[in-house]
Amino acid sequence: YDDEGSGTPLVLVHGSWTNRHSWDRVARPFAERFRVVRHDRRGHSESEPASGTLDDDAADIAALAEHLGLRGIHLVCSSRGGVIGLKVAAARPHFVRSIVCHEPPLLGALSRDGADAELVDQLVAGEGLVVEMIEKGDHEAAARVFVERVAFGPGAWERFPRFIRQTFIENAETFAEEYRDPGVYSVDFDALRRFSGPVLLTTSDNSPQWFGAIIDGVAEVIPHVERYVYDGAGHNPQGQSPEEYVRIVGDFVARAPS
């Protein structure tokens, strides 16, 4: 993990395939105002290849906060990291002062019938295909399919810098493990309804449509929600629009009640 800056603690939680360096373009600007902690989730990059579930990831965040003596943390989360952040808020609300979630793939927030059914089927099928490719050992092809068919859109893989593509390939096994987790698409919504802190749910207008539908579902559950849409960005606004990301998230965190 990296720990920089001082003051109000921000814990940055990365999504699938990546590592703490997915926050590189915003970590230092955040550290000018806050204490910023970001870690490689278990099994990712420099963290040990320990197996576990997203609930274990949530427990890891609480353990890291305790280890560093942090209280009243603000969780800033991207993609699958948003599911983990919501799990922390549901299970350990005393640790969490506020949450920022960008496009968590939380299918449990969608209806399994009606208008959302097709979106659920598309996302599950897309991730299932990716996992089949990982299990066959074709990690690069799996990463490309995930990037272009599930999260970012056609042509995105080639636009990624080489080091990011390599990170995806090296962390492919962690995505397959997440997919096999029975709790990968859900949180304790009853507990989440009782979370009293503010929550900022964000999407980008260039992202696949199911993320917007999921955010709509999550917003119906959480009592104190704000929404924001990044114009011209995609599934990674902290990398695509870092100045806007730092401004929006920083202002939200600064307004959170103590």
PDB file of C-alpha atoms in Angstrom:
ATOM      1  CA  TYR A   1       0.000   0.000   0.000  1.00  0.00           C
ATOM      2  CA  ASP A   2       0.952   3.658  -0.366  1.00  0.00           C
ATOM      3  CA  ASP A   3       0.207   6.254   2.315  1.00  0.00           C
ATOM      4  CA  GLU A   4       0.746   9.934   1.533  1.00  0.00           C
ATOM      5  CA  GLY A   5      -0.574  13.328   2.562  1.00  0.00           C
ATOM      6  CA  SER A   6      -2.198  14.200   5.875  1.00  0.00           C
ATOM      7  CA  GLY A   7      -5.544  14.994   7.431  1.00  0.00           C
ATOM      8  CA  THR A   8      -8.884  13.477   6.478  1.00  0.00           C
ATOM      9  CA  PRO A   9      -8.298   9.886   5.301  1.00  0.00           C
ATOM     10  CA  LEU A  10      -9.238   8.806   1.764  1.00  0.00           C
ATOM     11  CA  VAL A  11      -8.941   5.089   1.013  1.00  0.00           C
ATOM     12  CA  LEU A  12      -8.872   4.414  -2.735  1.00  0.00           C
ATOM     13  CA  VAL A  13     -10.196   0.991  -3.805  1.00  0.00           C
ATOM     14  CA  HIS A  14      -9.366  -0.192  -7.315  1.00  0.00           C
ATOM     15  CA  GLY A  15     -11.485  -2.466  -9.477  1.00  0.00           C
ATOM     16  CA  SER A  16     -10.856  -5.785 -11.214  1.00  0.00           C
ATOM     17  CA  TRP A  17      -7.677  -6.556 -13.181  1.00  0.00           C
ATOM     18  CA  THR A  18      -5.781  -3.471 -11.996  1.00  0.00           C
ATOM     19  CA  ASN A  19      -3.840  -2.296  -8.932  1.00  0.00           C
ATOM     20  CA  ARG A  20      -3.205   0.796  -6.821  1.00  0.00           C
ATOM     21  CA  HIS A  21      -1.476   2.490  -9.752  1.00  0.00           C
ATOM     22  CA  SER A  22      -4.840   2.933 -11.451  1.00  0.00           C
ATOM     23  CA  TRP A  23      -5.058   5.973  -9.133  1.00  0.00           C
ATOM     24  CA  ASP A  24      -1.694   7.471 -10.138  1.00  0.00           C
ATOM     25  CA  ARG A  25      -3.145  10.508 -11.923  1.00  0.00           C
ATOM     26  CA  VAL A  26      -5.275  11.582  -8.940  1.00  0.00           C
ATOM     27  CA  ALA A  27      -3.400  10.340  -5.845  1.00  0.00           C
ATOM     28  CA  ARG A  28      -0.919  13.204  -5.582  1.00  0.00           C
ATOM     29  CA  PRO A  29      -3.518  15.963  -6.159  1.00  0.00           C
ATOM     30  CA  PHE A  30      -5.733  14.324  -3.521  1.00  0.00           C
ATOM     31  CA  ALA A  31      -2.741  14.162  -1.138  1.00  0.00           C
ATOM     32  CA  GLU A  32      -2.503  17.973  -1.253  1.00  0.00           C
ATOM     33  CA  ARG A  33      -5.790  18.064   0.702  1.00  0.00           C
ATOM     34  CA  PHE A  34      -6.179  14.638   2.331  1.00  0.00           C
ATOM     35  CA  ARG A  35      -4.328  11.615   3.688  1.00  0.00           C
ATOM     36  CA  VAL A  36      -4.484   9.157   0.791  1.00  0.00           C
ATOM     37  CA  VAL A  37      -4.145   5.397   1.224  1.00  0.00           C
ATOM     38  CA  ARG A  38      -4.276   3.042  -1.754  1.00  0.00           C
ATOM     39  CA  HIS A  39      -3.455  -0.650  -1.804  1.00  0.00           C
ATOM     40  CA  ASP A  40      -3.157  -3.568  -4.182  1.00  0.00           C
ATOM     41  CA  ARG A  41      -6.129  -5.763  -3.353  1.00  0.00           C
ATOM     42  CA  ARG A  42      -5.322  -9.341  -2.322  1.00  0.00           C
ATOM     43  CA  GLY A  43      -3.815 -11.309  -5.194  1.00  0.00           C
ATOM     44  CA  HIS A  44      -3.305  -8.214  -7.343  1.00  0.00           C
ATOM     45  CA  SER A  45       0.203  -7.193  -8.460  1.00  0.00           C
ATOM     46  CA  GLU A  46       2.407  -6.660  -5.382  1.00  0.00           C
ATOM     47  CA  SER A  47      -0.008  -8.132  -2.822  1.00  0.00           C
ATOM     48  CA  GLU A  48       0.324 -11.813  -2.001  1.00  0.00           C
ATOM     49  CA  PRO A  49      -1.739 -14.224  -4.145  1.00  0.00           C
ATOM     50  CA  ALA A  50      -4.200 -14.997  -1.345  1.00  0.00           C
ATOM     51  CA  SER A  51      -7.568 -16.430  -2.347  1.00  0.00           C
ATOM     52  CA  GLY A  52     -10.757 -14.958  -0.969  1.00  0.00           C
ATOM     53  CA  THR A  53     -14.072 -13.275  -1.638  1.00  0.00           C
ATOM     54  CA  LEU A  54     -15.156  -9.656  -1.986  1.00  0.00           C
ATOM     55  CA  ASP A  55     -16.234  -9.859   1.661  1.00  0.00           C
ATOM     56  CA  ASP A  56     -12.607 -10.716   2.467  1.00  0.00           C
ATOM     57  CA  ASP A  57     -11.550  -7.662   0.444  1.00  0.00           C
ATOM     58  CA  ALA A  58     -13.904  -5.577   2.575  1.00  0.00           C
ATOM     59  CA  ALA A  59     -12.394  -7.054   5.741  1.00  0.00           C
ATOM     60  CA  ASP A  60      -8.910  -6.278   4.386  1.00  0.00           C
ATOM     61  CA  ILE A  61      -9.843  -2.595   4.098  1.00  0.00           C
ATOM     62  CA  ALA A  62     -11.046  -2.533   7.697  1.00  0.00           C
ATOM     63  CA  ALA A  63      -7.846  -4.289   8.807  1.00  0.00           C
ATOM     64  CA  LEU A  64      -5.686  -1.826   6.899  1.00  0.00           C
ATOM     65  CA  ALA A  65      -7.581   1.096   8.433  1.00  0.00           C
ATOM     66  CA  GLU A  66      -7.050  -0.344  11.909  1.00  0.00           C
ATOM     67  CA  HIS A  67      -3.369  -0.973  11.198  1.00  0.00           C
ATOM     68  CA  LEU A  68      -2.896   2.660  10.168  1.00  0.00           C
ATOM     69  CA  GLY A  69      -5.060   4.022  12.980  1.00  0.00           C
ATOM     70  CA  LEU A  70      -7.618   5.506  10.587  1.00  0.00           C
ATOM     71  CA  ARG A  71     -11.117   6.431  11.713  1.00  0.00           C
ATOM     72  CA  GLY A  72     -13.957   7.981   9.734  1.00  0.00           C
ATOM     73  CA  ILE A  73     -12.504   6.986   6.368  1.00  0.00           C
ATOM     74  CA  HIS A  74     -13.843   8.173   3.041  1.00  0.00           C
ATOM     75  CA  LEU A  75     -13.951   5.282   0.573  1.00  0.00           C
ATOM     76  CA  VAL A  76     -13.301   6.272  -3.038  1.00  0.00           C
ATOM     77  CA  CYS A  77     -14.020   3.274  -5.230  1.00  0.00           C
ATOM     78  CA  SER A  78     -13.843   2.296  -8.887  1.00  0.00           C
ATOM     79  CA  SER A  79     -15.818  -0.479 -10.627  1.00  0.00           C
ATOM     80  CA  ARG A  80     -15.659  -3.743  -8.607  1.00  0.00           C
ATOM     81  CA  GLY A  81     -13.998  -1.719  -5.888  1.00  0.00           C
ATOM     82  CA  GLY A  82     -17.362   0.013  -5.523  1.00  0.00           C
ATOM     83  CA  VAL A  83     -19.032  -3.286  -4.652  1.00  0.00           C
ATOM     84  CA  ILE A  84     -16.335  -3.808  -2.023  1.00  0.00           C
ATOM     85  CA  GLY A  85     -16.811  -0.297  -0.658  1.00  0.00           C
ATOM     86  CA  LEU A  86     -20.554  -0.820  -0.303  1.00  0.00           C
ATOM     87  CA  LYS A  87     -19.871  -4.107   1.491  1.00  0.00           C
ATOM     88  CA  VAL A  88     -17.647  -2.232   3.967  1.00  0.00           C
ATOM     89  CA  ALA A  89     -20.401   0.327   4.574  1.00  0.00           C
ATOM     90  CA  ALA A  90     -22.987  -2.412   5.097  1.00  0.00           C
ATOM     91  CA  ALA A  91     -20.885  -4.564   7.444  1.00  0.00           C
ATOM     92  CA  ARG A  92     -18.724  -1.963   9.215  1.00  0.00           C
ATOM     93  CA  PRO A  93     -20.504   1.419   9.018  1.00  0.00           C
ATOM     94  CA  HIS A  94     -18.540   2.776  11.999  1.00  0.00           C
ATOM     95  CA  PHE A  95     -15.406   2.804   9.803  1.00  0.00           C
ATOM     96  CA  VAL A  96     -16.941   4.781   6.947  1.00  0.00           C
ATOM     97  CA  ARG A  97     -17.720   8.491   6.811  1.00  0.00           C
ATOM     98  CA  SER A  98     -18.675   8.648   3.135  1.00  0.00           C
ATOM     99  CA  ILE A  99     -18.455   6.624  -0.085  1.00  0.00           C
ATOM    100  CA  VAL A 100     -17.753   7.539  -3.691  1.00  0.00           C
ATOM    101  CA  CYS A 101     -18.607   4.759  -6.179  1.00  0.00           C
ATOM    102  CA  HIS A 102     -18.003   4.882  -9.904  1.00  0.00           C
ATOM    103  CA  GLU A 103     -19.963   2.302 -11.907  1.00  0.00           C
ATOM    104  CA  PRO A 104     -19.957  -0.717  -9.575  1.00  0.00           C
ATOM    105  CA  PRO A 105     -21.095  -3.883 -11.451  1.00  0.00           C
ATOM    106  CA  LEU A 106     -23.637  -4.630  -8.722  1.00  0.00           C
ATOM    107  CA  LEU A 107     -26.187  -6.738 -10.580  1.00  0.00           C
ATOM    108  CA  GLY A 108     -28.113  -7.364  -7.367  1.00  0.00           C
ATOM    109  CA  ALA A 109     -29.417  -3.806  -7.730  1.00  0.00           C
ATOM    110  CA  LEU A 110     -31.186  -4.781 -10.975  1.00  0.00           C
ATOM    111  CA  SER A 111     -34.408  -6.695 -11.403  1.00  0.00           C
ATOM    112  CA  ARG A 112     -34.021 -10.214 -12.809  1.00  0.00           C
ATOM    113  CA  ASP A 113     -37.153  -9.746 -14.858  1.00  0.00           C
ATOM    114  CA  GLY A 114     -38.671  -6.941 -16.874  1.00  0.00           C
ATOM    115  CA  ALA A 115     -36.614  -4.179 -18.418  1.00  0.00           C
ATOM    116  CA  ASP A 116     -33.388  -5.045 -16.584  1.00  0.00           C
ATOM    117  CA  ALA A 117     -33.361  -8.768 -17.408  1.00  0.00           C
ATOM    118  CA  GLU A 118     -31.593  -8.354 -20.746  1.00  0.00           C
ATOM    119  CA  LEU A 119     -28.906  -6.143 -19.203  1.00  0.00           C
ATOM    120  CA  VAL A 120     -28.268  -8.730 -16.472  1.00  0.00           C
ATOM    121  CA  ASP A 121     -28.023 -11.546 -19.010  1.00  0.00           C
ATOM    122  CA  GLN A 122     -25.618  -9.557 -21.195  1.00  0.00           C
ATOM    123  CA  LEU A 123     -23.250  -8.721 -18.376  1.00  0.00           C
ATOM    124  CA  VAL A 124     -23.250 -12.213 -16.847  1.00  0.00           C
ATOM    125  CA  ALA A 125     -22.695 -13.794 -20.263  1.00  0.00           C
ATOM    126  CA  GLY A 126     -19.888 -11.386 -21.092  1.00  0.00           C
ATOM    127  CA  GLU A 127     -18.074 -12.011 -17.832  1.00  0.00           C
ATOM    128  CA  GLY A 128     -18.659 -15.755 -18.146  1.00  0.00           C
ATOM    129  CA  LEU A 129     -17.012 -15.784 -21.580  1.00  0.00           C
ATOM    130  CA  VAL A 130     -14.026 -13.909 -20.175  1.00  0.00           C
ATOM    131  CA  VAL A 131     -13.650 -16.436 -17.343  1.00  0.00           C
ATOM    132  CA  GLU A 132     -13.768 -19.357 -19.785  1.00  0.00           C
ATOM    133  CA  MET A 133     -10.859 -17.799 -21.673  1.00  0.00           C
ATOM    134  CA  ILE A 134      -8.900 -17.259 -18.453  1.00  0.00           C
ATOM    135  CA  GLU A 135      -9.424 -20.878 -17.429  1.00  0.00           C
ATOM    136  CA  LYS A 136      -8.045 -21.980 -20.818  1.00  0.00           C
ATOM    137  CA  GLY A 137      -4.922 -19.886 -20.138  1.00  0.00           C
ATOM    138  CA  ASP A 138      -5.559 -17.228 -22.778  1.00  0.00           C
ATOM    139  CA  HIS A 139      -5.205 -14.280 -20.434  1.00  0.00           C
ATOM    140  CA  GLU A 140      -4.454 -11.615 -23.019  1.00  0.00           C
ATOM    141  CA  ALA A 141      -7.483 -12.460 -25.137  1.00  0.00           C
ATOM    142  CA  ALA A 142      -9.632 -12.584 -21.990  1.00  0.00           C
ATOM    143  CA  ALA A 143      -8.453  -9.139 -20.944  1.00  0.00           C
ATOM    144  CA  ARG A 144      -9.142  -7.746 -24.401  1.00  0.00           C
ATOM    145  CA  VAL A 145     -12.679  -9.176 -24.449  1.00  0.00           C
ATOM    146  CA  PHE A 146     -13.393  -7.790 -20.983  1.00  0.00           C
ATOM    147  CA  VAL A 147     -12.155  -4.326 -21.915  1.00  0.00           C
ATOM    148  CA  GLU A 148     -13.937  -4.115 -25.261  1.00  0.00           C
ATOM    149  CA  ARG A 149     -17.162  -6.081 -24.641  1.00  0.00           C
ATOM    150  CA  VAL A 150     -17.871  -5.586 -20.945  1.00  0.00           C
ATOM    151  CA  ALA A 151     -16.400  -2.382 -19.501  1.00  0.00           C
ATOM    152  CA  PHE A 152     -14.947   0.116 -21.979  1.00  0.00           C
ATOM    153  CA  GLY A 153     -16.112  -0.506 -25.543  1.00  0.00           C
ATOM    154  CA  PRO A 154     -14.654  -1.433 -28.947  1.00  0.00           C
ATOM    155  CA  GLY A 155     -11.094  -0.308 -29.644  1.00  0.00           C
ATOM    156  CA  ALA A 156     -10.307   0.505 -25.998  1.00  0.00           C
ATOM    157  CA  TRP A 157      -7.716  -2.261 -25.566  1.00  0.00           C
ATOM    158  CA  GLU A 158      -5.360  -0.816 -28.163  1.00  0.00           C
ATOM    159  CA  ARG A 159      -5.741   2.660 -26.677  1.00  0.00           C
ATOM    160  CA  PHE A 160      -4.507   1.441 -23.292  1.00  0.00           C
ATOM    161  CA  PRO A 161      -0.801   2.045 -22.617  1.00  0.00           C
ATOM    162  CA  ARG A 162       1.293  -1.123 -22.781  1.00  0.00           C
ATOM    163  CA  PHE A 163       1.922  -1.217 -19.006  1.00  0.00           C
ATOM    164  CA  ILE A 164      -1.826  -1.153 -18.302  1.00  0.00           C
ATOM    165  CA  ARG A 165      -2.458  -3.994 -20.740  1.00  0.00           C
ATOM    166  CA  GLN A 166       0.294  -5.972 -19.043  1.00  0.00           C
ATOM    167  CA  THR A 167      -1.240  -5.346 -15.605  1.00  0.00           C
ATOM    168  CA  PHE A 168      -4.563  -6.695 -16.849  1.00  0.00           C
ATOM    169  CA  ILE A 169      -2.909  -9.827 -18.214  1.00  0.00           C
ATOM    170  CA  GLU A 170      -0.927 -10.485 -15.034  1.00  0.00           C
ATOM    171  CA  ASN A 171      -4.022 -10.098 -12.815  1.00  0.00           C
ATOM    172  CA  ALA A 172      -6.405 -12.145 -14.988  1.00  0.00           C
ATOM    173  CA  GLU A 173      -6.684 -15.008 -12.496  1.00  0.00           C
ATOM    174  CA  THR A 174      -8.054 -12.634  -9.862  1.00  0.00           C
ATOM    175  CA  PHE A 175     -11.005 -11.799 -12.122  1.00  0.00           C
ATOM    176  CA  ALA A 176     -11.887 -15.489 -12.503  1.00  0.00           C
ATOM    177  CA  GLU A 177     -11.799 -15.849  -8.727  1.00  0.00           C
ATOM    178  CA  GLU A 178     -14.097 -12.859  -8.294  1.00  0.00           C
ATOM    179  CA  TYR A 179     -16.551 -14.349 -10.789  1.00  0.00           C
ATOM    180  CA  ARG A 180     -16.749 -17.575  -8.771  1.00  0.00           C
ATOM    181  CA  ASP A 181     -17.557 -15.643  -5.559  1.00  0.00           C
ATOM    182  CA  PRO A 182     -21.276 -16.181  -4.712  1.00  0.00           C
ATOM    183  CA  GLY A 183     -21.423 -12.610  -3.387  1.00  0.00           C
ATOM    184  CA  VAL A 184     -19.804 -10.911  -6.362  1.00  0.00           C
ATOM    185  CA  TYR A 185     -23.030  -9.276  -7.571  1.00  0.00           C
ATOM    186  CA  SER A 186     -24.701  -8.413  -4.280  1.00  0.00           C
ATOM    187  CA  VAL A 187     -24.418  -6.641  -0.942  1.00  0.00           C
ATOM    188  CA  ASP A 188     -26.567  -6.677   2.198  1.00  0.00           C
ATOM    189  CA  PHE A 189     -29.097  -4.137   0.949  1.00  0.00           C
ATOM    190  CA  ASP A 190     -31.005  -4.118   4.250  1.00  0.00           C
ATOM    191  CA  ALA A 191     -27.833  -3.088   6.083  1.00  0.00           C
ATOM    192  CA  LEU A 192     -26.989  -0.577   3.364  1.00  0.00           C
ATOM    193  CA  ARG A 193     -30.367   1.118   3.840  1.00  0.00           C
ATOM    194  CA  ARG A 194     -29.269   1.896   7.397  1.00  0.00           C
ATOM    195  CA  PHE A 195     -25.975   3.513   6.357  1.00  0.00           C
ATOM    196  CA  SER A 196     -26.255   7.155   7.412  1.00  0.00           C
ATOM    197  CA  GLY A 197     -23.271   8.668   5.603  1.00  0.00           C
ATOM    198  CA  PRO A 198     -23.419  10.490   2.267  1.00  0.00           C
ATOM    199  CA  VAL A 199     -22.798   8.522  -0.928  1.00  0.00           C
ATOM    200  CA  LEU A 200     -21.752   9.881  -4.327  1.00  0.00           C
ATOM    201  CA  LEU A 201     -22.688   7.580  -7.217  1.00  0.00           C
ATOM    202  CA  THR A 202     -21.118   8.424 -10.557  1.00  0.00           C
ATOM    203  CA  THR A 203     -21.268   7.248 -14.148  1.00  0.00           C
ATOM    204  CA  SER A 204     -19.744   8.383 -17.445  1.00  0.00           C
ATOM    205  CA  ASP A 205     -21.684   9.114 -20.590  1.00  0.00           C
ATOM    206  CA  ASN A 206     -19.393   6.913 -22.727  1.00  0.00           C
ATOM    207  CA  SER A 207     -19.820   3.808 -20.567  1.00  0.00           C
ATOM    208  CA  PRO A 208     -22.071   0.806 -21.348  1.00  0.00           C
ATOM    209  CA  GLN A 209     -25.708   1.449 -20.449  1.00  0.00           C
ATOM    210  CA  TRP A 210     -25.965  -1.190 -17.739  1.00  0.00           C
ATOM    211  CA  PHE A 211     -23.813   0.897 -15.394  1.00  0.00           C
ATOM    212  CA  GLY A 212     -26.420   3.668 -15.415  1.00  0.00           C
ATOM    213  CA  ALA A 213     -29.185   1.169 -14.704  1.00  0.00           C
ATOM    214  CA  ILE A 214     -27.206  -0.265 -11.783  1.00  0.00           C
ATOM    215  CA  ILE A 215     -26.598   3.192 -10.335  1.00  0.00           C
ATOM    216  CA  ASP A 216     -30.348   3.871 -10.554  1.00  0.00           C
ATOM    217  CA  GLY A 217     -30.997   0.704  -8.539  1.00  0.00           C
ATOM    218  CA  VAL A 218     -28.363   1.467  -5.907  1.00  0.00           C
ATOM    219  CA  ALA A 219     -29.673   5.025  -5.514  1.00  0.00           C
ATOM    220  CA  GLU A 220     -33.087   3.660  -4.568  1.00  0.00           C
ATOM    221  CA  VAL A 221     -31.558   1.776  -1.628  1.00  0.00           C
ATOM    222  CA  ILE A 222     -29.195   4.278  -0.006  1.00  0.00           C
ATOM    223  CA  PRO A 223     -30.773   7.135   1.995  1.00  0.00           C
ATOM    224  CA  HIS A 224     -28.335   9.999   1.292  1.00  0.00           C
ATOM    225  CA  VAL A 225     -27.252   9.910  -2.340  1.00  0.00           C
ATOM    226  CA  GLU A 226     -25.803  12.411  -4.778  1.00  0.00           C
ATOM    227  CA  ARG A 227     -25.283  11.679  -8.486  1.00  0.00           C
ATOM    228  CA  TYR A 228     -22.779  12.895 -11.045  1.00  0.00           C
ATOM    229  CA  VAL A 229     -22.067  12.079 -14.703  1.00  0.00           C
ATOM    230  CA  TYR A 230     -18.612  12.553 -16.236  1.00  0.00           C
ATOM    231  CA  ASP A 231     -19.044  14.053 -19.673  1.00  0.00           C
ATOM    232  CA  GLY A 232     -16.829  12.515 -22.355  1.00  0.00           C
ATOM    233  CA  ALA A 233     -15.269   9.929 -20.037  1.00  0.00           C
ATOM    234  CA  GLY A 234     -15.744   6.185 -19.712  1.00  0.00           C
ATOM    235  CA  HIS A 235     -15.266   3.526 -17.051  1.00  0.00           C
ATOM    236  CA  ASN A 236     -12.033   5.111 -15.778  1.00  0.00           C
ATOM    237  CA  PRO A 237     -12.642   8.832 -15.146  1.00  0.00           C
ATOM    238  CA  GLN A 238      -9.765   9.051 -12.661  1.00  0.00           C
ATOM    239  CA  GLY A 239      -7.473   8.288 -15.578  1.00  0.00           C
ATOM    240  CA  GLN A 240      -9.410   9.947 -18.399  1.00  0.00           C
ATOM    241  CA  SER A 241     -10.551  13.148 -16.642  1.00  0.00           C
ATOM    242  CA  PRO A 242      -8.300  13.391 -13.562  1.00  0.00           C
ATOM    243  CA  GLU A 243      -8.699  17.112 -12.886  1.00  0.00           C
ATOM    244  CA  GLU A 244     -12.486  16.883 -12.970  1.00  0.00           C
ATOM    245  CA  TYR A 245     -12.384  13.708 -10.872  1.00  0.00           C
ATOM    246  CA  VAL A 246     -10.246  15.327  -8.168  1.00  0.00           C
ATOM    247  CA  ARG A 247     -12.503  18.377  -8.085  1.00  0.00           C
ATOM    248  CA  ILE A 248     -15.807  16.490  -7.890  1.00  0.00           C
ATOM    249  CA  VAL A 249     -14.645  13.896  -5.365  1.00  0.00           C
ATOM    250  CA  GLY A 250     -12.635  16.348  -3.289  1.00  0.00           C
ATOM    251  CA  ASP A 251     -15.529  18.794  -2.967  1.00  0.00           C
ATOM    252  CA  PHE A 252     -17.917  15.974  -2.029  1.00  0.00           C
ATOM    253  CA  VAL A 253     -15.581  14.647   0.654  1.00  0.00           C
ATOM    254  CA  ALA A 254     -14.967  18.128   2.049  1.00  0.00           C
ATOM    255  CA  ARG A 255     -18.720  18.619   2.499  1.00  0.00           C
ATOM    256  CA  ALA A 256     -19.280  15.338   4.353  1.00  0.00           C
ATOM    257  CA  PRO A 257     -20.379  15.807   7.965  1.00  0.00           C
ATOM    258  CA  SER A 258     -17.990  14.700  10.687  1.00  0.00           C
TER     259      SER A 258
END
